XYZ file of C-alpha atoms in Angstrom:
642
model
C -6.912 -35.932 4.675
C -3.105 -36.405 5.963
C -0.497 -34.710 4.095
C 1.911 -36.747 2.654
C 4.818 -34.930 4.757
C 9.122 -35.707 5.396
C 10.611 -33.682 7.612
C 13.985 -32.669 7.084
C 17.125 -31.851 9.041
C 19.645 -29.134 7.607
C 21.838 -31.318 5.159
C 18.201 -33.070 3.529
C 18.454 -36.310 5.789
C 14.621 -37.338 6.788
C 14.090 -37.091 10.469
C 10.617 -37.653 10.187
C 8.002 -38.957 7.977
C 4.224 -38.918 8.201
C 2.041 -42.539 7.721
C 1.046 -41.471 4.271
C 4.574 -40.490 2.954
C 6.079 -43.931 4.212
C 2.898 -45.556 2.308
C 3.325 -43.744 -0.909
C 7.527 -44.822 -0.640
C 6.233 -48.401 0.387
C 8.940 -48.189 2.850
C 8.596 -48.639 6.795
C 9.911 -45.566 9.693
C 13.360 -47.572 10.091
C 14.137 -47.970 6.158
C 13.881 -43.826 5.714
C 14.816 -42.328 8.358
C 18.086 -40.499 8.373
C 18.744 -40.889 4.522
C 18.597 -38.441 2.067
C 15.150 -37.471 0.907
C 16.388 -38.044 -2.936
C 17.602 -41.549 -2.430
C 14.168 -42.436 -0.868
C 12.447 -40.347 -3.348
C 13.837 -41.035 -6.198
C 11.375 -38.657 -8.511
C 11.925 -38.403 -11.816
C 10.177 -36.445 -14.645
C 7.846 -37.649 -17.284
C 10.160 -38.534 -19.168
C 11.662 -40.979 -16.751
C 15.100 -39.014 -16.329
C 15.979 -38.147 -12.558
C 14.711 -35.263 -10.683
C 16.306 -36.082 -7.129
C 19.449 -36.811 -7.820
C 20.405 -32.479 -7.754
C 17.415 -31.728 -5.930
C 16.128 -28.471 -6.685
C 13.568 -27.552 -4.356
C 16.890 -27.896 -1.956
C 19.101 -25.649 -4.177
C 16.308 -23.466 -4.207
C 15.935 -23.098 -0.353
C 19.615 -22.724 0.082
C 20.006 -19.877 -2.360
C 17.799 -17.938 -0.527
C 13.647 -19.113 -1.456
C 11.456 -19.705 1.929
C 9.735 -22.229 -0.218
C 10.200 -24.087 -3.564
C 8.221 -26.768 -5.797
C 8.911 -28.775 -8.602
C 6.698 -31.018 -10.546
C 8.095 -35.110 -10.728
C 6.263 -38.674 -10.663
C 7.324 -41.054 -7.628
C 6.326 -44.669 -7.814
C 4.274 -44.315 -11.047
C 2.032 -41.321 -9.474
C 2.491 -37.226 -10.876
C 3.387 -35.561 -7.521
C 4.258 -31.883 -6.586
C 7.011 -31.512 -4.239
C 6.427 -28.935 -1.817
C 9.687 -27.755 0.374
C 9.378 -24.403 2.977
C 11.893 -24.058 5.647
C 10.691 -24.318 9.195
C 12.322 -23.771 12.344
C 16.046 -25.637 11.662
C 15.329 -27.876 8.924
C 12.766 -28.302 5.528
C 8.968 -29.785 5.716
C 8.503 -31.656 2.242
C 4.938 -32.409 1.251
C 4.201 -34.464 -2.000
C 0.544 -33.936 -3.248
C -1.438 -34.150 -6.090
C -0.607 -31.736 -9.232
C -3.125 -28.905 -8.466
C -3.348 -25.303 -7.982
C -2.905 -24.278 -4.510
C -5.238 -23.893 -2.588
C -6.176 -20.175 -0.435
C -5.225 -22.152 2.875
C -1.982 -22.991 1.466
C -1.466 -18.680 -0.515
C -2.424 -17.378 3.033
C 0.438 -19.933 4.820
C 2.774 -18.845 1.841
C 1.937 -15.019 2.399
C 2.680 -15.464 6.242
C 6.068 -17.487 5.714
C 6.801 -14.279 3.529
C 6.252 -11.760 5.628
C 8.427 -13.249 8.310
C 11.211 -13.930 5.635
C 11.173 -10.366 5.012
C 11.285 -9.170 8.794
C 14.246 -11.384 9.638
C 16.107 -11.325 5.874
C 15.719 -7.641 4.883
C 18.154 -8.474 2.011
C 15.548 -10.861 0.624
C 12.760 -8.827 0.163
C 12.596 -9.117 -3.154
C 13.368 -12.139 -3.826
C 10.301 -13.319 -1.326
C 8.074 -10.875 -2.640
C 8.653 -12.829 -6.559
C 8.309 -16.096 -4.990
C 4.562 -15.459 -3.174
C 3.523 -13.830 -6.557
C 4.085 -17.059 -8.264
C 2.357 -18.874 -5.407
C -0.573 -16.416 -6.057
C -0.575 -16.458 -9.820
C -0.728 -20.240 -9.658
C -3.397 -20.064 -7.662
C -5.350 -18.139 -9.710
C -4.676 -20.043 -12.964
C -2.959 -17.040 -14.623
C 0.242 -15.946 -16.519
C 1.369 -12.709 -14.528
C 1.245 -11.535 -11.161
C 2.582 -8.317 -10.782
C 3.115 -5.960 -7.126
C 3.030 -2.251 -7.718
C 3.579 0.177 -4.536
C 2.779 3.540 -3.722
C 5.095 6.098 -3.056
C 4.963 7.386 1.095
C 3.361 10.795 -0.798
C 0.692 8.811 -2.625
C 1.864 10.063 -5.701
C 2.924 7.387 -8.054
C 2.494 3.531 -8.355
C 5.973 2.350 -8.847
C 6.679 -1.935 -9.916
C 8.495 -3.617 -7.080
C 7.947 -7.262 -7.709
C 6.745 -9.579 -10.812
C 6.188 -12.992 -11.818
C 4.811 -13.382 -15.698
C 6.244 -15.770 -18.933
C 6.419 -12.311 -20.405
C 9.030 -9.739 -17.982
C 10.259 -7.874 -20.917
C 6.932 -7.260 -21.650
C 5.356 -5.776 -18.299
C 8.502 -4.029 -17.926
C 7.842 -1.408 -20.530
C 6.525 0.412 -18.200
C 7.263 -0.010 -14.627
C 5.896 3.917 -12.951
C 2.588 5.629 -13.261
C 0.746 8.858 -11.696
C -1.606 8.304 -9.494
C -4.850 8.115 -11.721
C -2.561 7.125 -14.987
C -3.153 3.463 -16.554
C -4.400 0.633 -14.399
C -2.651 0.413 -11.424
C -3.283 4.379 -10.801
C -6.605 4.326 -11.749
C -7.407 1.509 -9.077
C -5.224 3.410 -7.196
C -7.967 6.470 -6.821
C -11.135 4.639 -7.773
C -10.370 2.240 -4.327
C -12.221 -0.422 -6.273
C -11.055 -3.505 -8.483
C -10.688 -3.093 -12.514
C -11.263 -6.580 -14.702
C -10.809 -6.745 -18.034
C -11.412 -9.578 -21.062
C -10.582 -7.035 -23.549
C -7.538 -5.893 -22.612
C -6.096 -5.065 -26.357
C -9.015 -2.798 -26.968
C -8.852 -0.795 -24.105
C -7.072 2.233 -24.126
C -6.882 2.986 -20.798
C -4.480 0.213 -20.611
C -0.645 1.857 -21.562
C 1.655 -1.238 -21.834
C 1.460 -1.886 -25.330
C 4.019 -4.720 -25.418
C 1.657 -6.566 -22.782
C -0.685 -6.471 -25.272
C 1.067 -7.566 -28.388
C 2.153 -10.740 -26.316
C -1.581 -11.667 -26.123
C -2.783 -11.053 -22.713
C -6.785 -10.939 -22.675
C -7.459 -10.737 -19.043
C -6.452 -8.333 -16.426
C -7.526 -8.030 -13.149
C -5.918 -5.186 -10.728
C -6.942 -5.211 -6.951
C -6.246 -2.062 -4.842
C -4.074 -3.196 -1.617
C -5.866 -0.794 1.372
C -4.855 0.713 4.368
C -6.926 2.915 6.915
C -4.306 5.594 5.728
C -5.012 5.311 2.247
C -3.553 2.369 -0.738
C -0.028 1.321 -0.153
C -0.283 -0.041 -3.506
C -1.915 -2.736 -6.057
C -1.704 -6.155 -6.834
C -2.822 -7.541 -10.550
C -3.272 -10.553 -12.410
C -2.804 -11.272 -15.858
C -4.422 -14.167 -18.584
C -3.622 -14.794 -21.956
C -7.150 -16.073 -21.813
C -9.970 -14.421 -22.737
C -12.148 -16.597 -20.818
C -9.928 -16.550 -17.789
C -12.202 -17.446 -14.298
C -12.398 -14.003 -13.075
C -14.643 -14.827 -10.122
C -12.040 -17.474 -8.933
C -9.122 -14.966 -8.834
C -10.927 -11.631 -7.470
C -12.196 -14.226 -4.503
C -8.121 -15.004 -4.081
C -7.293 -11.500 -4.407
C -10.028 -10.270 -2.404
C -8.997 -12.905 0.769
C -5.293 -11.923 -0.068
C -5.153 -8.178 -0.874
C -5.827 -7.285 2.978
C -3.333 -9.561 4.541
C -0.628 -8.427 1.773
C -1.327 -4.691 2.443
C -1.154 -5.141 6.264
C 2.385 -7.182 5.865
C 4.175 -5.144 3.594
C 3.588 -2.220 6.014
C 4.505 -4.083 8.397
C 7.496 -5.102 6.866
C 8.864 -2.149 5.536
C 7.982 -0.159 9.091
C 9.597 -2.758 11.098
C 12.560 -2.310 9.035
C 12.447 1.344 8.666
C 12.228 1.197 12.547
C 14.942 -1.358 13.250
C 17.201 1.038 11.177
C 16.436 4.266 13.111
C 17.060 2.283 16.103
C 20.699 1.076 14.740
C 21.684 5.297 13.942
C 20.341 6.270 16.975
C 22.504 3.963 19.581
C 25.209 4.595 16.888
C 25.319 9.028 17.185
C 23.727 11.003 20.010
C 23.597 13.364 16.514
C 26.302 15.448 17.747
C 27.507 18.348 15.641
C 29.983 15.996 13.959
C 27.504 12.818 13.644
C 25.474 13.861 10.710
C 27.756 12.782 7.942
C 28.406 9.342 9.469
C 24.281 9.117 9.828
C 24.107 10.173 6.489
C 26.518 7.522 5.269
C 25.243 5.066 7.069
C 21.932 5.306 5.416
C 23.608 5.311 2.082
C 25.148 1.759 2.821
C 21.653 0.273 4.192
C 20.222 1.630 1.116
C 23.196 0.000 -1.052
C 22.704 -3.095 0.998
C 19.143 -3.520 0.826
C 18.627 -2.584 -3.240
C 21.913 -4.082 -4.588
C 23.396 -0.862 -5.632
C 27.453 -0.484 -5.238
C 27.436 3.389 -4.902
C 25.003 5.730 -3.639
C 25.524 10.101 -3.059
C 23.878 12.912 -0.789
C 23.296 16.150 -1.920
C 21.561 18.820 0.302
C 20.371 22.244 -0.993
C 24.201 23.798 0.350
C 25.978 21.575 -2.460
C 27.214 19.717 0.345
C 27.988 16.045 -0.605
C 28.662 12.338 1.249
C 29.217 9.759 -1.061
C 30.025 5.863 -0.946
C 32.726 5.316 -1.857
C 34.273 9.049 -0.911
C 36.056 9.209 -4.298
C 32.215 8.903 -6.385
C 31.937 12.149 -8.399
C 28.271 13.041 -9.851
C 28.685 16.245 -12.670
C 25.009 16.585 -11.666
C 24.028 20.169 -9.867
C 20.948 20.906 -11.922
C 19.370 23.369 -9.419
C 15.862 22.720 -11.504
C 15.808 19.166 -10.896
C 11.985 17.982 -10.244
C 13.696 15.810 -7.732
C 13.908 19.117 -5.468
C 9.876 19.242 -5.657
C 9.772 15.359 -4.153
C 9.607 14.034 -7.885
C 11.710 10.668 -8.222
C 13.559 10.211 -10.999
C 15.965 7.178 -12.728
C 18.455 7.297 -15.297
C 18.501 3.604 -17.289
C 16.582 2.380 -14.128
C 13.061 2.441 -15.049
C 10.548 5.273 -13.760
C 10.245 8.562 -14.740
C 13.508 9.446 -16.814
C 15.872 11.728 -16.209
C 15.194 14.877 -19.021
C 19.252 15.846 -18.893
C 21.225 12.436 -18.308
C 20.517 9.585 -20.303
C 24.007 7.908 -20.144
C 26.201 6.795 -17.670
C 25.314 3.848 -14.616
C 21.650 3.005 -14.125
C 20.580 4.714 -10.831
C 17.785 6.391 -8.650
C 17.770 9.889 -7.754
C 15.390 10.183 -4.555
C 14.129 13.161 -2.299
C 15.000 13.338 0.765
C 12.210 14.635 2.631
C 13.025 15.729 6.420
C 9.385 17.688 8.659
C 7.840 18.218 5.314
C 10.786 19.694 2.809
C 13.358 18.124 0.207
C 16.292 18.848 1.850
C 18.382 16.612 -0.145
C 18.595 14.591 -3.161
C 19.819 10.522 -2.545
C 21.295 8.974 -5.546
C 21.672 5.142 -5.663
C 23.888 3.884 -8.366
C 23.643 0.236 -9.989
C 26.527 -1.822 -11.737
C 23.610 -3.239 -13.796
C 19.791 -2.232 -14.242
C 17.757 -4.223 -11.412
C 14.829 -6.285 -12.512
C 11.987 -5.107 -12.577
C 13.966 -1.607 -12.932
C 12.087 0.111 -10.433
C 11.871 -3.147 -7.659
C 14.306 -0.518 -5.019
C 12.218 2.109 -5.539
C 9.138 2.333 -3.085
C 10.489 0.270 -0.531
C 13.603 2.720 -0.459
C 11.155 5.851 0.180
C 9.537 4.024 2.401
C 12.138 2.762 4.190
C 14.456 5.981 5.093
C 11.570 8.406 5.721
C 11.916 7.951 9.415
C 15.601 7.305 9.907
C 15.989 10.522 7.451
C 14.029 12.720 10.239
C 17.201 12.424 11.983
C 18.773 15.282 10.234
C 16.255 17.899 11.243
C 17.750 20.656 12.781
C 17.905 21.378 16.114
C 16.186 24.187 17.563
C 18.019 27.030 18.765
C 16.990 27.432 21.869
C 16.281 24.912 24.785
C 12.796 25.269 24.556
C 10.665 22.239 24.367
C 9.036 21.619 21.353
C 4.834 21.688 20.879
C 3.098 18.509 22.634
C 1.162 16.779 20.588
C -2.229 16.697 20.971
C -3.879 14.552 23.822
C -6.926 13.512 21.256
C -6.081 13.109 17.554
C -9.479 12.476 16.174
C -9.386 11.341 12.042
C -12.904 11.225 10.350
C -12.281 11.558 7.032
C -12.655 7.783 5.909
C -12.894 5.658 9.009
C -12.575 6.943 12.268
C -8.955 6.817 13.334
C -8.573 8.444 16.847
C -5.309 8.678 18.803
C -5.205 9.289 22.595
C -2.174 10.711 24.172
C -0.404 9.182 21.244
C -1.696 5.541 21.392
C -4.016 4.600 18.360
C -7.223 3.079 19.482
C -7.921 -0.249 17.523
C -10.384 -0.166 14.680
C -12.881 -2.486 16.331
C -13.135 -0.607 19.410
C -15.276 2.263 17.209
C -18.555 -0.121 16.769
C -18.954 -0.540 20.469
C -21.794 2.083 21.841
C -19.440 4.782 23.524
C -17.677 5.269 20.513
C -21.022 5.090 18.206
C -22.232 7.974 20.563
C -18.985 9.762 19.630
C -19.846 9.607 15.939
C -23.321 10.628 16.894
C -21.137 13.958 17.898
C -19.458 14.633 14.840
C -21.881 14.018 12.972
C -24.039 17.235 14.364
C -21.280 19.622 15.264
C -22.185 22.307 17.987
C -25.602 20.497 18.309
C -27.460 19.653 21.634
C -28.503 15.969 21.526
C -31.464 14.840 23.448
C -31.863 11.607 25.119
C -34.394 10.947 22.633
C -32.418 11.372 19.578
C -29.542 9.566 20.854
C -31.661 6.191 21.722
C -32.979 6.662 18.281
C -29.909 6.709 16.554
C -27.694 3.482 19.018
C -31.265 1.871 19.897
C -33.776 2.172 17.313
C -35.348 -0.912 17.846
C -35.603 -0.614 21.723
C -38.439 1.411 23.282
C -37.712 4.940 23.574
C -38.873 5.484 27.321
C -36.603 2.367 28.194
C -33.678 3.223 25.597
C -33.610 6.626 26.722
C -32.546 5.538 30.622
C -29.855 3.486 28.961
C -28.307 6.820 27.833
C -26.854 8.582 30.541
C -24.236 5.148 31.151
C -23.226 5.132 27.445
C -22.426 9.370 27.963
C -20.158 8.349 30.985
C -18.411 5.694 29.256
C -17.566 7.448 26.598
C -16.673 10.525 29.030
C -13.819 8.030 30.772
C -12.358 7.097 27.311
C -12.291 10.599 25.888
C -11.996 12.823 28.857
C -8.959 14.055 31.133
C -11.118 13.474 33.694
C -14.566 11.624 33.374
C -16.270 13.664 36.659
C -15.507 17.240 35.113
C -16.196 16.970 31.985
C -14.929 19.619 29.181
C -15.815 18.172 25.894
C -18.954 16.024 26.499
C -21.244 18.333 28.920
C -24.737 17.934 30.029
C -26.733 21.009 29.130
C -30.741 21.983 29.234
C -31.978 19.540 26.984
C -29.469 17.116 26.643
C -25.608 16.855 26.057
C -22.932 18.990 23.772
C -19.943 17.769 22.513
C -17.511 20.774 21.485
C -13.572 19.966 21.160
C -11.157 21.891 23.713
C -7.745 22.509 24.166
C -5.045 19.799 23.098
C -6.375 18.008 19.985
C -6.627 17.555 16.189
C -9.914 16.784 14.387
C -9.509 16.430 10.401
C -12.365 17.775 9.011
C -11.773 20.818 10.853
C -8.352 21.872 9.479
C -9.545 20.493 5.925
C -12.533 23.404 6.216
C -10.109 25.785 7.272
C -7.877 24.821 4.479
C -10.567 25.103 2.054
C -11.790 28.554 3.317
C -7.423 29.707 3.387
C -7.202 28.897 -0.119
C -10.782 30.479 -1.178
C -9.275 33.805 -0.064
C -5.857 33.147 -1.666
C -5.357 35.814 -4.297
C -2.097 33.631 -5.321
C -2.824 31.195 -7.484
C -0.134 28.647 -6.689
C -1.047 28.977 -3.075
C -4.704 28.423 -3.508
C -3.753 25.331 -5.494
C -1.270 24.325 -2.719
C -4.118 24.890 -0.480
C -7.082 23.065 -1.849
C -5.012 19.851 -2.537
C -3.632 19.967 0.917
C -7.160 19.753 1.839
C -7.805 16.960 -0.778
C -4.945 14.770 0.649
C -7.037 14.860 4.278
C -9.846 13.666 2.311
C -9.402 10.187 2.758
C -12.642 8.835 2.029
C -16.268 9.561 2.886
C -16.633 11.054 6.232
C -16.929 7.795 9.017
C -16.656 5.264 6.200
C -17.130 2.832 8.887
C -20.735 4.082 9.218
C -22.238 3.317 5.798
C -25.840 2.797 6.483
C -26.341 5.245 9.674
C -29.079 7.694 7.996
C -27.495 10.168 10.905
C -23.981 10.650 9.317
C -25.683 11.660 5.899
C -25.951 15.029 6.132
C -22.895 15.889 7.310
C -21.292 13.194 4.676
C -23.144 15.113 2.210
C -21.902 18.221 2.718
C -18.517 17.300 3.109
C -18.155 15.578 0.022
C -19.706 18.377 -1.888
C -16.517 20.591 -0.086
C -14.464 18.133 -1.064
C -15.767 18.127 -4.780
C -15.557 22.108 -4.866
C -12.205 22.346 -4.005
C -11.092 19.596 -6.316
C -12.598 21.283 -9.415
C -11.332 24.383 -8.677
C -7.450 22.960 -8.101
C -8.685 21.477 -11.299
C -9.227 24.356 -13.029
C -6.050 26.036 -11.779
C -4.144 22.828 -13.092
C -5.512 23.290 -16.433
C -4.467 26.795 -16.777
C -0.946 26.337 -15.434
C -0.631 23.626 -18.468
C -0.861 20.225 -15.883
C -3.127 18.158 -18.189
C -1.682 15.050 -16.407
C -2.318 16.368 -12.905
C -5.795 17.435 -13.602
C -6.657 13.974 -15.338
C -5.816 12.210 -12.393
C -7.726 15.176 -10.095
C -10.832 14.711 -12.231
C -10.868 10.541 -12.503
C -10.398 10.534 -8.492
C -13.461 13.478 -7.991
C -15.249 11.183 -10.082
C -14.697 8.129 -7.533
C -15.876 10.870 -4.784
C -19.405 11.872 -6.555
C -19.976 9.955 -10.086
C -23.184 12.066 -10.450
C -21.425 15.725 -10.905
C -21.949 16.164 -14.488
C -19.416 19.032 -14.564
C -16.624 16.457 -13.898
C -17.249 14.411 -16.442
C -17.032 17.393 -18.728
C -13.663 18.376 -17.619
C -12.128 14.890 -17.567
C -13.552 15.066 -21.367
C -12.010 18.393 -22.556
C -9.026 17.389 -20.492
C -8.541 13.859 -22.389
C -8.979 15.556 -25.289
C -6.075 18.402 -24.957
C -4.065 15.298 -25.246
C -5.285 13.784 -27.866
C -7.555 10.380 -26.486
C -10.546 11.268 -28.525
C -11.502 7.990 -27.699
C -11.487 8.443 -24.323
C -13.052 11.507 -24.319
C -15.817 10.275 -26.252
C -16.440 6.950 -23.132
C -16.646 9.613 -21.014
C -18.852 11.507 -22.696
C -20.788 8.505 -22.936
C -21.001 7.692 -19.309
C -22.216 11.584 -18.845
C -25.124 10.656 -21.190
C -26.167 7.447 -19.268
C -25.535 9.225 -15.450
C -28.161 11.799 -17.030
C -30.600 9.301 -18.558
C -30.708 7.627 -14.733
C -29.121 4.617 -16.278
């Protein structure tokens, strides 16, 4: 059905209004256009008193909003009035009072997402406005954007739009594997809830004094891993859960994609901007440095901001900002963020003074720094700067690596980058391959490969596994073309080929010189940290290897019975190493860590008994009998085959 639609130029005068709109106002094209949208309008509330007249979908708009609504009647009917800026003026549509609709959340998300590309400084305030576009949407009372750190470590509260703020701002930071969000975080999977006062996993008590029932939290996915979580929140018991996980589950991709998008574009555009201004000259890096200390001011709203590397040497914005801060044990120096009045993880030494960030700066790996933003007045939500800050600078801060030495080039990277660890992810000469590319038969071969290291294939086997519908005589002729397609896309050059050779019997695939493959260097880690006779090393070492894990090995291959045995054994590598950084966790008092190691082994194998155990005893050191006793619980059912 036509939208009821006026088009508007910059200053609110129609220049355009559709049939139905001109119906609705009983007026004809030449009595409406180029007058003021209110005086054709003329809305008012229910209670007859003017809505128009100050028009605040328009004040909205020019304070900043890429859309606005408000609620009125016009001509006896209840209306919503619908404003988002387009091109060089406002589109107004007046529709029925109704929750939006997905078509209209996924328009809203896109409008967003541009915002945020060309109006950095309105991230946030974008971000609020398409959560209350989705919580609408979904019927509920909160809506509520957590993202991850760029080290996976923490889910940190960026954006929120709830009745309630004080309350879901109790507690704005949690652990990966801590609470909701970091328990969706690691399981990968949605959590819903009806009984959200009675469940102790949940750690916002305020939330639950102020009579919220039903929570829903949806993991926001990337190939790379979760950038971060989106939830929903009910004071209804009885809230229609299947309504709003079909929402989130439409929305959660597109708002995962965008907000990497986002914060990469700008994270690039700002690299770009130091780079034309310093050829990084012996003299440049404090003006880098302070550059990157007024984009950060700029984007988060702070009006001072400090670096500190490990020398004691200082920049600071102004110049005449002192910090009496040089705490050479600061957890900050381990890539720990911390705040002071700001939200997040608190400070253990300052508890006075301005509210304000303290960041690592990590440069090739290392905290070389420590980045403190300072606020005139705590942001809200507290911690809205944080993520998108670390996210932000880590390129732009690469620019104060050292220089090497010497004139010597550095290492080229490797001419095949080949990820398997989750879903394949292969680079080639640097260029990522698309995602789609790896269900086409050359690349299903390829799998074929890693999936039977150092194993001959025969023609045979391989029709089986691409073709195993086809006759075998006639599937196996088909072979040899798939082998030299896949030899063009992988090989230097496709008529001498080095990794994919024909042999008696068949073909082997064996990696050369000049690339990467993940599941190799997380078996060497593994084996490095077996023979570790340090502890903290071998616990360095078997969570390096856990970070590479990103998921079962070629994800993107769940029901080929040819990538089980490999999968298999993988996971059960995976699962080793995890319960012995576990154990060395434990014993170097990290009851926190080890929680969140044992709930995210779980997600890997739910049947290891052993875990469950640990999680148990672990849950218990800290006092969640409770907890320990559900767990327990769940060990009993996984062993009764329930």
């Amino acid at each position: 059905m036509p939208l009821q639609r006026i088009r508007l130029d910059q200053n609110g005068r129609i220049v355009q209004a559709s049939e139905r709109a001109l119906a609705l106002l009983e007026l004809e094209p030449e009595a409406a256009l180029g007058r003021y949208c209110w005086e054709v309008v003329r809305g008012t509330d229910d209670f007859g008193r003017p809505v128009c007249a100050r028009c605040p979908v328009l004040a909205r708009l020019r304070g900043g909003a890429y859309e606005a609504e408000v609620r009125l009647r016009v001509r006896g009917q209840r209306l919503r009035c619908q404003a988002i800026v387009q091109d060089s003026g406002v589109q107004v549509v007046l529709d029925e009072r109704r929750r939006p609709k997905l078509g209209e959340v996924l328009f809203s998300l896109s409008w967003a997402t541009q915002r945020m590309v060309d109006e950095p400084m309105r991230f946030f305030q974008t971000a609020e406005l398409f959560l209350g576009k989705l919580r609408r949407a979904a019927g509920m009372d909160a809506a509520e954007l957590f993202l991850a750190d760029p080290e996976h470590k923490y889910l940190i509260l960026t954006a929120l739009d709830a009745e309630n703020r004080s309350a879901f701002l109790e507690r704005p930071w949690f652990a990966l594997g801590e609470g909701y969000p970091g328990i969706v975080a690691v399981d990968r999977s949605p959590l819903v809830t009806h009984r959200l006062d009675e469940d102790e996993r949940y750690l916002r008590l305020k939330v639950k004094e102020a009579g919220y029932r039903t929570y829903l939290v949806f993991p926001l996915e990337l190939p790379q891993g979760v950038i971060g979580v989106l939830n929903l929140a009910s004071k209804d018991a009885n809230a229609d859960e299947g309504a709003a996980l079909e929402l989130l589950e439409a929305v959660a991709p597109v708002v995962a994609a965008g907000v990497y998008s986002v914060l990469t574009s700008m994270g690039e555009r700002q690299l770009l901007a130091l780079l034309r201004q310093s050829r990084l000259s012996d003299r440049a890096g404090d003006a880098v440095i302070e550059s990157l200390l007024r984009s950060a001011m700029a984007f988060s709203g702070a009006k001072a901001a400090q670096y500190k590397d490990r020398s004691g040497h200082r920049v600071a914005v102004p110049p005449q900002l002192v910090v009496n801060c040089d705490r050479e044990d600061c957890p900050v120096w381990i890539g720990e963020p911390y705040a002071v009045r700001a939200g997040g993880r608190p400070c253990p030494w300052v508890e006075e003074g301005r509210p304000r960030y303290c960041l690592p700066v990590v440069v090739q790996g290392e905290v070389v720094a420590v980045e403190s933003i300072f606020f005139s007045r705590v942001p809200r939500p507290q911690t809205r700067a944080m993520a998108p800050l670390l996210w932000l600078q880590r390129m732009a801060w690469q620019l104060l690596a050292p220089r090497a030495a010497t004139a010597e080039d550095p290492p080229p990277a490797p001419r095949l980058e080949v990820r398997a660890l989750g879903a394949l992810s292969v680079r080639i000469q640097g260029e990522a391959l698309p995602p789609q590319r790896f269900q086409t038969l050359p690349w299903r071969l390829f799998k074929l490969f890693l999936a039977h290291p150092e194993r001959v294939q025969t023609p045979e086997e391989i029709a089986e596994a691409l073709w195993p519908d086809l006759d075998p005589a006639y599937a196996a002729r088909r072979v040899a073309r798939v082998v030299h397609e896949l030899r063009k896309q992988i090989e230097p050059d496709a008529g001498s080929p080095q990794m994919l050779r024909s042999v008696e019997g068949g073909y082997l695939f064996r990696f050369t010189e000049g690339y990467a493959y993940d599941v190799e260097r997380f078996e060497a880690l593994i084996r490095e940290a077996d023979d570790q006779d340090d502890e903290g090393r071998a616990l360095a070492g078997y969570l390096a290897a856990l970070d590479l894990f990103r998921g079962e090995f070629l994800a993107d291959e769940p029901y080929a019975d040819w990538v089980e045995a490999e999968r298999a054994y993988l996971r059960a590598l995976a699962v080793r190493a995890g319960e012995r950084a576990g154990e060395l966790l434990e014993a170097m008092g990290q009851e926190k860590a080890s929680l969140s190691l044992y709930r995210r082994l779980i997600a890997i194998d739910p049947s290891d008994p052993y875990l469950y155990d640990r999680l148990a005893a672990v849950l218990r050191s800290m006092g969640f009998e409770a907890r320990a006793r559900e767990i327990e619980l769940r060990k009993q059912a996984l062993l009764a085959g329930e």
